[in-house]
CSV table of C-alpha atoms and ligand atoms in Angstrom, one decimal:
chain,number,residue,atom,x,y,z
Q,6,UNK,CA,-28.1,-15.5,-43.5
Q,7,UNK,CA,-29.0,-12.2,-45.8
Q,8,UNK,CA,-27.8,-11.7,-49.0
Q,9,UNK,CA,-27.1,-8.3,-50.0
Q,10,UNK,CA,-26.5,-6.7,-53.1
Q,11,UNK,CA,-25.3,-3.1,-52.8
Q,12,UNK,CA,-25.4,-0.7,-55.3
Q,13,UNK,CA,-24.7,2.9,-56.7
Q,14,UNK,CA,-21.3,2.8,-54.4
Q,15,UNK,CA,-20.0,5.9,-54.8
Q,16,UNK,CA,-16.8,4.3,-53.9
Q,17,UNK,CA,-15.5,1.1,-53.2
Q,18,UNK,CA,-12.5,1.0,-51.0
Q,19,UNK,CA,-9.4,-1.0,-50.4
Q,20,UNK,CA,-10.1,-3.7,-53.0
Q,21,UNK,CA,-7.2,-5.9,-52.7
Q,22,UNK,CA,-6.4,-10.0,-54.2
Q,23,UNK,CA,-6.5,-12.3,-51.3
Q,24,UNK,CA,-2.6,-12.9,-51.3
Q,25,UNK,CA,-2.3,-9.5,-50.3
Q,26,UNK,CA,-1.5,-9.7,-46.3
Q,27,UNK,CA,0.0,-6.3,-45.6
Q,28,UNK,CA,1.3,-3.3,-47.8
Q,29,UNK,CA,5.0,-2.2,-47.1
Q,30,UNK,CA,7.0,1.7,-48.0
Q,31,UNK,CA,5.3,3.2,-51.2
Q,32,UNK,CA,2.8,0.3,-51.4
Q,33,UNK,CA,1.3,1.9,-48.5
Q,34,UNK,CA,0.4,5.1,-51.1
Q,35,UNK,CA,-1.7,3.0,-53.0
Q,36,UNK,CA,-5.6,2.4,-52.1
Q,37,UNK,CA,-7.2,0.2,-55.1
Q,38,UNK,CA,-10.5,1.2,-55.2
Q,39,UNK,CA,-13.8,1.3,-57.5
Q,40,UNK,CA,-15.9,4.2,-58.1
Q,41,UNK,CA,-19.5,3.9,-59.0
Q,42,UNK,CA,-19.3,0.2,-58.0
Q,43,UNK,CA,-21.9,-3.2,-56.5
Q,44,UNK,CA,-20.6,-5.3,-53.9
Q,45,UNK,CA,-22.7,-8.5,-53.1
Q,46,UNK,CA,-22.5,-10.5,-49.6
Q,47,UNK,CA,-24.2,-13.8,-49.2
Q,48,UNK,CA,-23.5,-16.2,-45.8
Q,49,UNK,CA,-21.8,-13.7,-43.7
Q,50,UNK,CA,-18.9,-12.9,-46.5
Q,51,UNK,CA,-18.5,-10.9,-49.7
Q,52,UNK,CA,-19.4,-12.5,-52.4
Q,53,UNK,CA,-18.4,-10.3,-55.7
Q,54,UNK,CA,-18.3,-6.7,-56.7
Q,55,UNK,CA,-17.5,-4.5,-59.4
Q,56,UNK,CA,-18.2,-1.5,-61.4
Q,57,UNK,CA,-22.1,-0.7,-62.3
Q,58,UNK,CA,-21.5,-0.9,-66.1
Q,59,UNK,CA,-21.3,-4.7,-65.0
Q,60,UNK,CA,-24.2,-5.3,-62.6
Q,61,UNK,CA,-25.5,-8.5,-62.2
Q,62,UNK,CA,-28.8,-10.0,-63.0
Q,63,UNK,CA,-30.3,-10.9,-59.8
Q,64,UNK,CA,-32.8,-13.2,-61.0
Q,65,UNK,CA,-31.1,-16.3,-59.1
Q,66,UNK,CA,-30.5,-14.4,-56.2
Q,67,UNK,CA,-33.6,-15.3,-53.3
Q,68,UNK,CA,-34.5,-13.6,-50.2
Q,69,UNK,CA,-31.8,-10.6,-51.8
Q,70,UNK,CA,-31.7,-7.5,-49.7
Q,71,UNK,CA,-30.9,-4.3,-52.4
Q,72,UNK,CA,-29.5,-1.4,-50.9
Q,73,UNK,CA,-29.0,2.1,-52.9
Q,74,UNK,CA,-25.3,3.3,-51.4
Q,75,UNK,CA,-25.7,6.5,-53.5
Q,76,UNK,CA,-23.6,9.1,-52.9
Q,77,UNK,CA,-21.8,7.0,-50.2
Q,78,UNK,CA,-18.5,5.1,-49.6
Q,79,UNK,CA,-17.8,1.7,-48.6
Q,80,UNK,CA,-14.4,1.0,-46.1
Q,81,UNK,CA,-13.6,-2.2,-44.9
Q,82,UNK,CA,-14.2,-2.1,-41.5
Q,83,UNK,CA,-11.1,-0.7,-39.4
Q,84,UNK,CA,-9.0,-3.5,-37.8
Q,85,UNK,CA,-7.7,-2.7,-34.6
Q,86,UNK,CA,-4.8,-4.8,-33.3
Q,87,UNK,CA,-3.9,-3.1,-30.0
Q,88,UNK,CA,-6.1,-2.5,-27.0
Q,89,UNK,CA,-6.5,-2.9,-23.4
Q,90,UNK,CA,-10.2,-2.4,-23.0
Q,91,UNK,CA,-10.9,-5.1,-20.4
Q,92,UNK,CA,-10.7,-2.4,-17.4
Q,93,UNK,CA,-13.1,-1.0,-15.0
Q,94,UNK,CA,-13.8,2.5,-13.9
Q,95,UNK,CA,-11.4,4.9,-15.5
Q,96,UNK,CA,-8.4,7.0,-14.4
Q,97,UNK,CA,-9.8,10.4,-14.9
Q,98,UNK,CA,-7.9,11.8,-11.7
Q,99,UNK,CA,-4.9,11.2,-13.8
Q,100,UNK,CA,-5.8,13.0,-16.5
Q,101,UNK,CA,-6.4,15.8,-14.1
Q,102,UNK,CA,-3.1,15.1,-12.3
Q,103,UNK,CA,-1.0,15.3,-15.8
Q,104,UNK,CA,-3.3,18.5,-16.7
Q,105,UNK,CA,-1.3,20.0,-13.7
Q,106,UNK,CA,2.3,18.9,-14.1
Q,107,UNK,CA,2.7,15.3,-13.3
Q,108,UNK,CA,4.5,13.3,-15.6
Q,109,UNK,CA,2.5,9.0,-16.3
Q,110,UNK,CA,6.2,8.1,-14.8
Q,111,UNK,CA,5.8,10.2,-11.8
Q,112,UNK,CA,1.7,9.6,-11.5
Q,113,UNK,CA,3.0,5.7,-12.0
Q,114,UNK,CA,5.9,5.9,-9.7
Q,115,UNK,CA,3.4,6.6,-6.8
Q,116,UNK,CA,1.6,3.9,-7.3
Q,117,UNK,CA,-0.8,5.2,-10.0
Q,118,UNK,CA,-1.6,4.4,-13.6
Q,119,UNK,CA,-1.3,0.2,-14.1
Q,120,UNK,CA,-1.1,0.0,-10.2
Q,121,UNK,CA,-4.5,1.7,-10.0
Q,122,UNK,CA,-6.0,0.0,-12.7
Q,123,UNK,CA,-5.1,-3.0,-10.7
Q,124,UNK,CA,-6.6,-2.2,-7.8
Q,125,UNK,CA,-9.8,-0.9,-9.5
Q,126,UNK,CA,-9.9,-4.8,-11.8
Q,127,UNK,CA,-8.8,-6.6,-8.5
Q,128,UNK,CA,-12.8,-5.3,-7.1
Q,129,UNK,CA,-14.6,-6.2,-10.2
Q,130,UNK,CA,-16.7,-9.4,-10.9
Q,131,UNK,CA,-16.1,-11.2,-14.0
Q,132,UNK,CA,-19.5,-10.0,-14.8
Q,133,UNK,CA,-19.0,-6.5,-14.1
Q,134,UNK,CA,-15.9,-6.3,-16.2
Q,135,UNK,CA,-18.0,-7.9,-19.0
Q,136,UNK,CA,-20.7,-5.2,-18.9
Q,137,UNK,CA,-18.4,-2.3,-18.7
Q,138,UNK,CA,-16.3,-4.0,-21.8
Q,139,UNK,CA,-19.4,-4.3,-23.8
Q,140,UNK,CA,-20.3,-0.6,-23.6
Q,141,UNK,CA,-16.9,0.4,-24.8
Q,142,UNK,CA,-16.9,-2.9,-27.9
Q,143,UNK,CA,-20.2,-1.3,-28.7
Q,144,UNK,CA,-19.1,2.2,-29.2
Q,145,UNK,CA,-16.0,1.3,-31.2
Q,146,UNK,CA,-17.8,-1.0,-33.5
Q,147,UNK,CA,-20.2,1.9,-34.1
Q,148,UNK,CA,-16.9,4.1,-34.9
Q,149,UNK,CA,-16.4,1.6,-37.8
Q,150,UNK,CA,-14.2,-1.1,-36.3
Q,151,UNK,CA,-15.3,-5.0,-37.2
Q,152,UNK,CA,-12.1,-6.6,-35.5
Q,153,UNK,CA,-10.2,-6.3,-32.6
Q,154,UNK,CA,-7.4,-7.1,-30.1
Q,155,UNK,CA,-7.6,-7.4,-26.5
Q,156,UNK,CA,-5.0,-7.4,-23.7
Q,157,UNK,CA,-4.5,-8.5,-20.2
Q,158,UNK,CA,-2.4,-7.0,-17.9
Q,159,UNK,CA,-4.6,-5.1,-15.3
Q,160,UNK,CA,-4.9,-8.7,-13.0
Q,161,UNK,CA,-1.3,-9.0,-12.4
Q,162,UNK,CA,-2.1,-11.9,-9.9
Q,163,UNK,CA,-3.1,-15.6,-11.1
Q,164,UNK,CA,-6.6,-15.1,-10.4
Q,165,UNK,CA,-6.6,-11.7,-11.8
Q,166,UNK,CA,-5.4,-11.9,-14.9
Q,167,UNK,CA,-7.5,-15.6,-15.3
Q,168,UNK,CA,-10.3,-13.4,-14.9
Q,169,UNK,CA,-9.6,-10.6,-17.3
Q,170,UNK,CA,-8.8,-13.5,-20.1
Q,171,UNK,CA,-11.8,-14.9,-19.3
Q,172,UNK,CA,-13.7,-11.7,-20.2
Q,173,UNK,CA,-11.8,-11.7,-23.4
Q,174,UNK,CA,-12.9,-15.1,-24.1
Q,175,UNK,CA,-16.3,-14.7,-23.4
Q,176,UNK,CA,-16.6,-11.6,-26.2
Q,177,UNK,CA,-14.6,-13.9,-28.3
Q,178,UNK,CA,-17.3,-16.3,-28.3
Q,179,UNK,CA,-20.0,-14.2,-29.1
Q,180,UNK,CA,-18.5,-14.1,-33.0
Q,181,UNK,CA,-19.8,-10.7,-32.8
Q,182,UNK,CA,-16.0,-9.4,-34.3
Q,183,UNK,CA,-12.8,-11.7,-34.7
Q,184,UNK,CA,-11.5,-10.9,-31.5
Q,185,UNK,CA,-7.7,-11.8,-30.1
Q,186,UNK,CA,-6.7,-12.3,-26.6
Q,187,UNK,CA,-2.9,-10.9,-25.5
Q,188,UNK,CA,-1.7,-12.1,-22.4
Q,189,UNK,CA,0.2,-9.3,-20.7
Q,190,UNK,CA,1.2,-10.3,-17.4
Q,191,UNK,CA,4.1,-8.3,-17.7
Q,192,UNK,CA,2.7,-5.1,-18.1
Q,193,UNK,CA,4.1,-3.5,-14.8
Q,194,UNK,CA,5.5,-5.3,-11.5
Q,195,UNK,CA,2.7,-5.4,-8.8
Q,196,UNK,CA,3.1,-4.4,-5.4
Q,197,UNK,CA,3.6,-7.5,-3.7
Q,198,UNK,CA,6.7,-8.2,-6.1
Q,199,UNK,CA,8.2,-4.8,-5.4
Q,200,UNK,CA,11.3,-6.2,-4.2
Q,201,UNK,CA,11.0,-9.6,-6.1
Q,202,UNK,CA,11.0,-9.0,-9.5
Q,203,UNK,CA,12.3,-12.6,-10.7
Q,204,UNK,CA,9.6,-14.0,-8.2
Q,205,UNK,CA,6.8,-12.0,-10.6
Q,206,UNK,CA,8.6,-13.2,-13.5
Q,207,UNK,CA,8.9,-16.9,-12.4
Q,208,UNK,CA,4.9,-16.6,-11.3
Q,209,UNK,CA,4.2,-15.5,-14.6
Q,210,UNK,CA,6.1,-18.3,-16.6
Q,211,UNK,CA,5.4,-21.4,-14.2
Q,212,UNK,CA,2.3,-20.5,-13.0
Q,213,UNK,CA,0.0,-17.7,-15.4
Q,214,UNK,CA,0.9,-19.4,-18.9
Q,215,UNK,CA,0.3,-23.2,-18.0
Q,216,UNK,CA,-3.1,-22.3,-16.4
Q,217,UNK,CA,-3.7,-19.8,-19.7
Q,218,UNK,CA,-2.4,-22.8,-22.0
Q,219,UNK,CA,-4.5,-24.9,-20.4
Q,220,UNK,CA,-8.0,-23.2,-20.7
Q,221,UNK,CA,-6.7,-21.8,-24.5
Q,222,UNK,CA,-7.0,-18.3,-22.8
Q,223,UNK,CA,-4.4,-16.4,-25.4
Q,224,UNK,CA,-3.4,-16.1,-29.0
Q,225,UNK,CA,-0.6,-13.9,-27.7
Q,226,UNK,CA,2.1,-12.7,-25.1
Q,227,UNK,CA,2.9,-9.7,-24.2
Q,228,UNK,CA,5.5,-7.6,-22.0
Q,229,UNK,CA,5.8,-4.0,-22.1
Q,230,UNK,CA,9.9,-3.3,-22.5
Q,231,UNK,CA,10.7,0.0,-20.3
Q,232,UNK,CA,12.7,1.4,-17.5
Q,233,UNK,CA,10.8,0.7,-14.3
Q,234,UNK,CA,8.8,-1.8,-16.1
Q,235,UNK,CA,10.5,-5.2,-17.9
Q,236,UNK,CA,14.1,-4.9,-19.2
Q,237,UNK,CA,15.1,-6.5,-22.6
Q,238,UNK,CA,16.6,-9.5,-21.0
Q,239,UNK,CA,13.7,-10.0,-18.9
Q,240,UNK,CA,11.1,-9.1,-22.2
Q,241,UNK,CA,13.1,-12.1,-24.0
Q,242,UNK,CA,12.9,-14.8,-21.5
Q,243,UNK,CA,9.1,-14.0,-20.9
Q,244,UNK,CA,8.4,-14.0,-24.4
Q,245,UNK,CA,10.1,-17.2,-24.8
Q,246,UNK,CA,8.3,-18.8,-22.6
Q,247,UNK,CA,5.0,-17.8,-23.8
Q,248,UNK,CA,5.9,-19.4,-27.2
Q,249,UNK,CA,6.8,-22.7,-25.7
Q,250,UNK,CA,3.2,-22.7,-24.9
Q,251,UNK,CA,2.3,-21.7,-28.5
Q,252,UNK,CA,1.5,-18.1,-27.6
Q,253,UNK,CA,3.0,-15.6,-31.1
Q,254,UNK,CA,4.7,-12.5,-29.2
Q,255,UNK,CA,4.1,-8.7,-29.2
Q,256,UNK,CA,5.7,-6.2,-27.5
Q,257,UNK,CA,5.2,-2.8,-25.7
Q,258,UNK,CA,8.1,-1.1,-27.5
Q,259,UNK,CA,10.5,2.0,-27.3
Q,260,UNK,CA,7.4,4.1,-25.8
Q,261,UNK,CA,9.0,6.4,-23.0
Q,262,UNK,CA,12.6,5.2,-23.9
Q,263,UNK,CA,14.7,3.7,-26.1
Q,264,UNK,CA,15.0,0.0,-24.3
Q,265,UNK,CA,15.8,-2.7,-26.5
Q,266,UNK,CA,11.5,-3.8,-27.4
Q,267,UNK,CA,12.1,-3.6,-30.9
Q,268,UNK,CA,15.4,-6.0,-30.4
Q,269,UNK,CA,13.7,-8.2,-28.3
Q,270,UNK,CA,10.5,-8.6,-30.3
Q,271,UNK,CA,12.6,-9.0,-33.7
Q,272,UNK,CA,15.0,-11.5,-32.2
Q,273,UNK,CA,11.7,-13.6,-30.9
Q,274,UNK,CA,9.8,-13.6,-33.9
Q,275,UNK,CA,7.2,-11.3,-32.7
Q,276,UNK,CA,4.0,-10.6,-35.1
Q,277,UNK,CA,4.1,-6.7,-34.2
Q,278,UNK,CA,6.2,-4.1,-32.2
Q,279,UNK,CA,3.8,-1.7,-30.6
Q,280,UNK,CA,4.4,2.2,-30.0
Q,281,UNK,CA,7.5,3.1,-31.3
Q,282,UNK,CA,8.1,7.2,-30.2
Q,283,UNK,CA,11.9,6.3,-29.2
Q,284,UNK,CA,12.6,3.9,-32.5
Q,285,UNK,CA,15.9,4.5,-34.0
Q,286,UNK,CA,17.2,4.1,-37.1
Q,287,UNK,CA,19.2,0.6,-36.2
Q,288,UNK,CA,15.5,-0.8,-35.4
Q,289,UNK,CA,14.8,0.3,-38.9
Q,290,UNK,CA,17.3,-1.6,-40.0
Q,291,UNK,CA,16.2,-4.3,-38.1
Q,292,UNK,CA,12.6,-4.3,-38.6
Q,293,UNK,CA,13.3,-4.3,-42.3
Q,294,UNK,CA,15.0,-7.6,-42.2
Q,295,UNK,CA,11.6,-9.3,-40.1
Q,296,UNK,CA,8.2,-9.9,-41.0
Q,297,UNK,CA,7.6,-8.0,-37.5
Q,298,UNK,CA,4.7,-4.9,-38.3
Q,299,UNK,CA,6.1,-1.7,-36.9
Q,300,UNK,CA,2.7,-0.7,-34.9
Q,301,UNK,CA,2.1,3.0,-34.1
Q,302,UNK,CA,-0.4,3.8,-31.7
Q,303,UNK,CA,-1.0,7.4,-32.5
Q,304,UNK,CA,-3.8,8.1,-29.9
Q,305,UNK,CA,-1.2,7.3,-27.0
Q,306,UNK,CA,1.6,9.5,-27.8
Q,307,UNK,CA,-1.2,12.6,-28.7
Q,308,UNK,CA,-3.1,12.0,-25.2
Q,309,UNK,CA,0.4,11.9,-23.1
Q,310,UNK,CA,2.3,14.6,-25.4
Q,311,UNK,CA,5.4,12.2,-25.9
Q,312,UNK,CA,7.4,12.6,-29.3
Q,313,UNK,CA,5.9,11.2,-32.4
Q,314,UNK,CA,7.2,7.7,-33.5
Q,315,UNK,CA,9.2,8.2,-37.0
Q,316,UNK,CA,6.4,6.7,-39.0
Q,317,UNK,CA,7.0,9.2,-42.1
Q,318,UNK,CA,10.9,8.2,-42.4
Q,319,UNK,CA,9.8,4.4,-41.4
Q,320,UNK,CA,7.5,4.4,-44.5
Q,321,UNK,CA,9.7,5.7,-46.7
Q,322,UNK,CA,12.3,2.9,-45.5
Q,323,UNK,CA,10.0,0.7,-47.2
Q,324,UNK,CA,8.6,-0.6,-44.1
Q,325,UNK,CA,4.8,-1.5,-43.4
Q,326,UNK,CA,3.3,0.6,-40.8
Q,327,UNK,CA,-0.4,-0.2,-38.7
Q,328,UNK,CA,-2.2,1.8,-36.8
Q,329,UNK,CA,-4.4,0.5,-33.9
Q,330,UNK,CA,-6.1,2.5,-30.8
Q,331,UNK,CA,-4.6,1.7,-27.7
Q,332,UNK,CA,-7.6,2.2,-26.6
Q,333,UNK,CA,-6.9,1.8,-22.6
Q,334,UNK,CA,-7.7,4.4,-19.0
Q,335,UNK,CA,-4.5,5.3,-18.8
Q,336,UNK,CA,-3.1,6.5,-22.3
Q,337,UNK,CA,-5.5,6.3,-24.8
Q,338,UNK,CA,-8.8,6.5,-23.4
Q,339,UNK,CA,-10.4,6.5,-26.8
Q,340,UNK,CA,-10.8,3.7,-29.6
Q,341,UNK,CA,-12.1,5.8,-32.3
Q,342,UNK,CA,-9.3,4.6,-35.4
Q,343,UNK,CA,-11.2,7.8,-37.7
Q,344,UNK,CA,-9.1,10.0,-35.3
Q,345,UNK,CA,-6.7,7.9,-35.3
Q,346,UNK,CA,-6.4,8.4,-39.0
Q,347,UNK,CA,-6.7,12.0,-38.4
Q,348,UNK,CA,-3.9,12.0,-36.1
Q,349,UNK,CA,-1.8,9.9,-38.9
Q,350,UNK,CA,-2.6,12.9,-41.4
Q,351,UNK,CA,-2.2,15.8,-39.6
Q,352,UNK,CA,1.0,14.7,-37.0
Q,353,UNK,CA,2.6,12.1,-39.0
Q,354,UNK,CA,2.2,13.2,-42.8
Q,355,UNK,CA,1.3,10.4,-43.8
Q,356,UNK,CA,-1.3,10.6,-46.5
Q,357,UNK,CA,-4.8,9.3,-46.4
Q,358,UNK,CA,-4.0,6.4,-48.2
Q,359,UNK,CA,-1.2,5.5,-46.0
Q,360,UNK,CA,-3.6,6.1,-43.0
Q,361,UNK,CA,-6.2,3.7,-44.2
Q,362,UNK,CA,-4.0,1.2,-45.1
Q,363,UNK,CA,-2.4,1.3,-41.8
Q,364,UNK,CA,-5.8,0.6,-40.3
Q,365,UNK,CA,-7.6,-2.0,-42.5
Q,366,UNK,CA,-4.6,-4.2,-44.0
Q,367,UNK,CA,-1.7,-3.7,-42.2
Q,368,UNK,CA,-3.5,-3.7,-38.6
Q,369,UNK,CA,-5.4,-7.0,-39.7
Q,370,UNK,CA,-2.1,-8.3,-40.3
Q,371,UNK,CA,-0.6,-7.8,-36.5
Q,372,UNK,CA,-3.3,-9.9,-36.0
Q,373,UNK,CA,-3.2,-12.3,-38.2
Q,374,UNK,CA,-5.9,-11.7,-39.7
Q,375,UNK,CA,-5.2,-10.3,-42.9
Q,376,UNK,CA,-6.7,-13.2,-45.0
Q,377,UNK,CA,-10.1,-12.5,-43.0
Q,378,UNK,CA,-10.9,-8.6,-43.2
Q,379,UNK,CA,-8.8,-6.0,-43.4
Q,380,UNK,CA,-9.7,-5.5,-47.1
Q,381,UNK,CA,-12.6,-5.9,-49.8
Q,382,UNK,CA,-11.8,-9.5,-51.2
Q,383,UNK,CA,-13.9,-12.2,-52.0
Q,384,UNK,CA,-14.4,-14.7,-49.6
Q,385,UNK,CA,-13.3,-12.3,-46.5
Q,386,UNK,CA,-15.6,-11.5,-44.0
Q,387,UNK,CA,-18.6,-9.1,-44.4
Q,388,UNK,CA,-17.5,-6.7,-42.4
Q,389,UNK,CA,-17.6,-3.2,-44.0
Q,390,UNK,CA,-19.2,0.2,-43.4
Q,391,UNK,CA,-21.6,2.6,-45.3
Q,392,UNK,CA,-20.3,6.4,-45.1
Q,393,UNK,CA,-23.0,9.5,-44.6
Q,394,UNK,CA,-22.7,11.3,-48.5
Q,395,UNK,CA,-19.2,12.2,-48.8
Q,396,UNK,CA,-17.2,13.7,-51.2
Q,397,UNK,CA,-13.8,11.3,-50.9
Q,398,UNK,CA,-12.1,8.5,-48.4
Q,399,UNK,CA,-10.0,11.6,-47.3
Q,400,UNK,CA,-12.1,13.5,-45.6
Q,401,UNK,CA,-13.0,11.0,-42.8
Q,402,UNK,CA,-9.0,11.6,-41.5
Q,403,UNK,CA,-9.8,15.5,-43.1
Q,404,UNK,CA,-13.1,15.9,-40.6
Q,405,UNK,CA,-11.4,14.8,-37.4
Q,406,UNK,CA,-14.2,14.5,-35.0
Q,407,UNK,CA,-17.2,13.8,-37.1
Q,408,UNK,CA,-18.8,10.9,-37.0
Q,409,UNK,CA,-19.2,10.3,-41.0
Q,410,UNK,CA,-19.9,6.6,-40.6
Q,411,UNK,CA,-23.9,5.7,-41.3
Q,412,UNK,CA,-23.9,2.4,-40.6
Q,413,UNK,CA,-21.8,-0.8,-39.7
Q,414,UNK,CA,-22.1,-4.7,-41.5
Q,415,UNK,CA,-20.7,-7.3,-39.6
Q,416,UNK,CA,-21.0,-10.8,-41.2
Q,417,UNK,CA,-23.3,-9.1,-43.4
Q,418,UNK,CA,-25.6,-8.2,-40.8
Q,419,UNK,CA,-26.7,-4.7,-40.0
Q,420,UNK,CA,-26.0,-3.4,-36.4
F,12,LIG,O1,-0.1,0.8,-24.2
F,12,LIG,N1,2.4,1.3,-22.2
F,12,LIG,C1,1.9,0.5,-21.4
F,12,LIG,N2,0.6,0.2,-21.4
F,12,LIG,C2,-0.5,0.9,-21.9
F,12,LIG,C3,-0.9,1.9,-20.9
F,12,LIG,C4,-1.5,1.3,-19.8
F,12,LIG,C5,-2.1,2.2,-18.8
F,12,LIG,O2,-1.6,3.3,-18.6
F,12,LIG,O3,-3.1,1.8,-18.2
F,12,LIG,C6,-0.2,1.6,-23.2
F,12,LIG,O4,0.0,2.8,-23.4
F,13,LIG,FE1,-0.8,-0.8,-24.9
């Protein structure tokens, strides 16, 4: 394993103590950080930093790699905790479709949108689905993101959604990024079911989660809450049953209607509530009293023109906000969390701060992964990013579209 020593950081950012697992209301303006700074890795992890005035002798240190970050900035490497980018083709003809009129309710009401990502993942080998999920892992670790959750939920049949976990599994084991596995069988009701929604329901609890339980396919369940979709009842009974088999819920919340996700993910316990454009201010009130992170998935809502989830007036309720991609065919066909950012700065006011903290920290945390990366600490992982010359942290949301980002660590290694 390398050891690195970096020096001459321009700036060091998001230095936190270990204990720190997510940042909450006007925490969320605070970014610690170190100008003029060193950071060290050795086996994979960071090992120490600080400013230059106190560089360290590197006499002891053997095989040490020096890099001169001059000029430069160093981010923890973006955690994103929502995505669905097990999928193959793409839904381009939607896009076109919305471009002249149709509505993603309408375009889904004819059988479109999940349906046809279905159809599409029902023809795909395994290996096929791998390939085309390694092209779109690749790009998003080059836009700066070292770890990452993954969804089901375009099988929607046993063997289906078996082999879109199994996909996930496999890119888990390549300990390339931490990488967790969602099982959403419930993520729309397949054709076969169309007049049997209890029968999908049942299939999903008695036969989908012991065969995922089984094979240690998931970390988490999840259901997306919405008319036409899965009522709250319905969310609530699938969630429970996903945690009998040791699975931590999520949910698909409030993103075309105010439903009852929030509710339902509160009352189970779930780790994070996910979209959030029709939140009102009872969930506030609820998600205040939960360790639940209040997701926004800003790249949805700006690629299908819906309202903007209150994440300003959430903030300022003291709640924690994250941010993650959504990255998926249908709504969010990118996974590019500096635009993401952007989006947080320009549509949301939030500040850059707030924006980075919702990516790194907070997003690590609806993963829980918050005591691995999401932050420079010692002992977390290596996984970090060197800026091109820059002037400040806030102009990588300021400079939506560039690509500032030189190059990517992950456990210390140089991709
Ligand atoms: O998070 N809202 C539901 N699921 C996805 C979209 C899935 C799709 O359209 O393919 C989402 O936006
Ligand atoms: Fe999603």
């Amino acid at each position: 394993m390398s050891r690195l020593l970096i020096k001459n950081i321009k700036t060091l950012v998001q230095v936190r103590e270990a204990s720190v697992l997510k940042v909450s209301g006007s925490q969320m303006k605070e970014l610690p950080s170190i100008d003029n700074a060193w950071m060290a890795v050795d086996n994979g992890l960071i090992a120490d930093f600080g400013p230059m005035e106190d560089f360290p002798g590197i006499e002891d240190w053997k095989g040490l790699e020096v890099i001169d970050c001059e000029g430069k900035l160093i981010l923890p490497s973006y955690a994103d905790s929502h995505t669905h980018i097990v999928y193959a083709g793409n839904r381009e003809v939607e896009f076109i479709d919305r471009i002249n009129g149709l509505s993603y309710e309408e375009i889904f009401a004819r059988g479109g949108g999940i349906l046809n990502s279905a159809k599409k993942l029902a023809d795909a080998t395994e290996d096929e689905l791998f390939e085309q999920t390694m092209v779109r892992l690749k790009e998003v670790i080059g836009q700066g993101t070292g770890s990452i959750e993954i969804k089901s939920g375009y099988g929607l049949s046993v063997e289906s959604e078996l082999k879109m976990l199994r996909v996930i599994k496999r890119i888990k084991d390549l300990n390339l990024v931490p990488v967790k596995a969602t099982f959403l069988g419930a993520h729309a009701l397949p054709v076969e079911y169309k007049n049997n929604k209890q029968g999908y329901i049942d299939l999903i609890i008695n036969d989908m989660l012991p065969k995922i339980a089984a094979e240690k396919l998931a970390d988490y369940i999840d259901v997306f809450c919405e008319q036409n979709y899965f009522t709250y009842e319905e969310t609530k009974q699938i969630l429970e049953a996903g945690k009998k088999h040791g699975l931590v819920p999520k949910v698909h919340a409030e993103q075309l209607s105010h439903f009852g996700g929030i509710q339902a993910g509160v009352e189970c316990g779930a780790i994070s509530v996910d979209h959030l454009e029709f939140c009102d201010d009872a969930d506030i009130e609820l998600l205040k009293k939960s360790d639940t992170m209040a997701t926004v998935l800003p790249g949805a809502a700006f690629f299908l023109g819906l309202p903007l989830p209150p994440a300003r007036k959430m903030i300022d309720a003291g709640l924690p906000i994250a941010f993650a991609s959504d990255f998926n065919p249908g709504s969010s066909p990118s996974g590019n969390m500096n635009f993401m950012m952007s989006l947080g700065c320009v549509q949301y006011k939030l500040t850059p701060e707030e924006v980075i903290n919702a990516c790194t920290i907070n997003s690590a945390y609806a993963m829980q992964l918050s005591h691995e990366v999401g932050s420079i600490t010692i002992g977390k992982k290596a996984n970090f990013f060197i800026t091109k010359p820059i002037s400040s942290y806030g102009f990588i949301p300021y400079s939506f579209g560039s690509n500032l980002i030189e190059v990517v660590y992950l456990n210390g290694v140089k991709q």
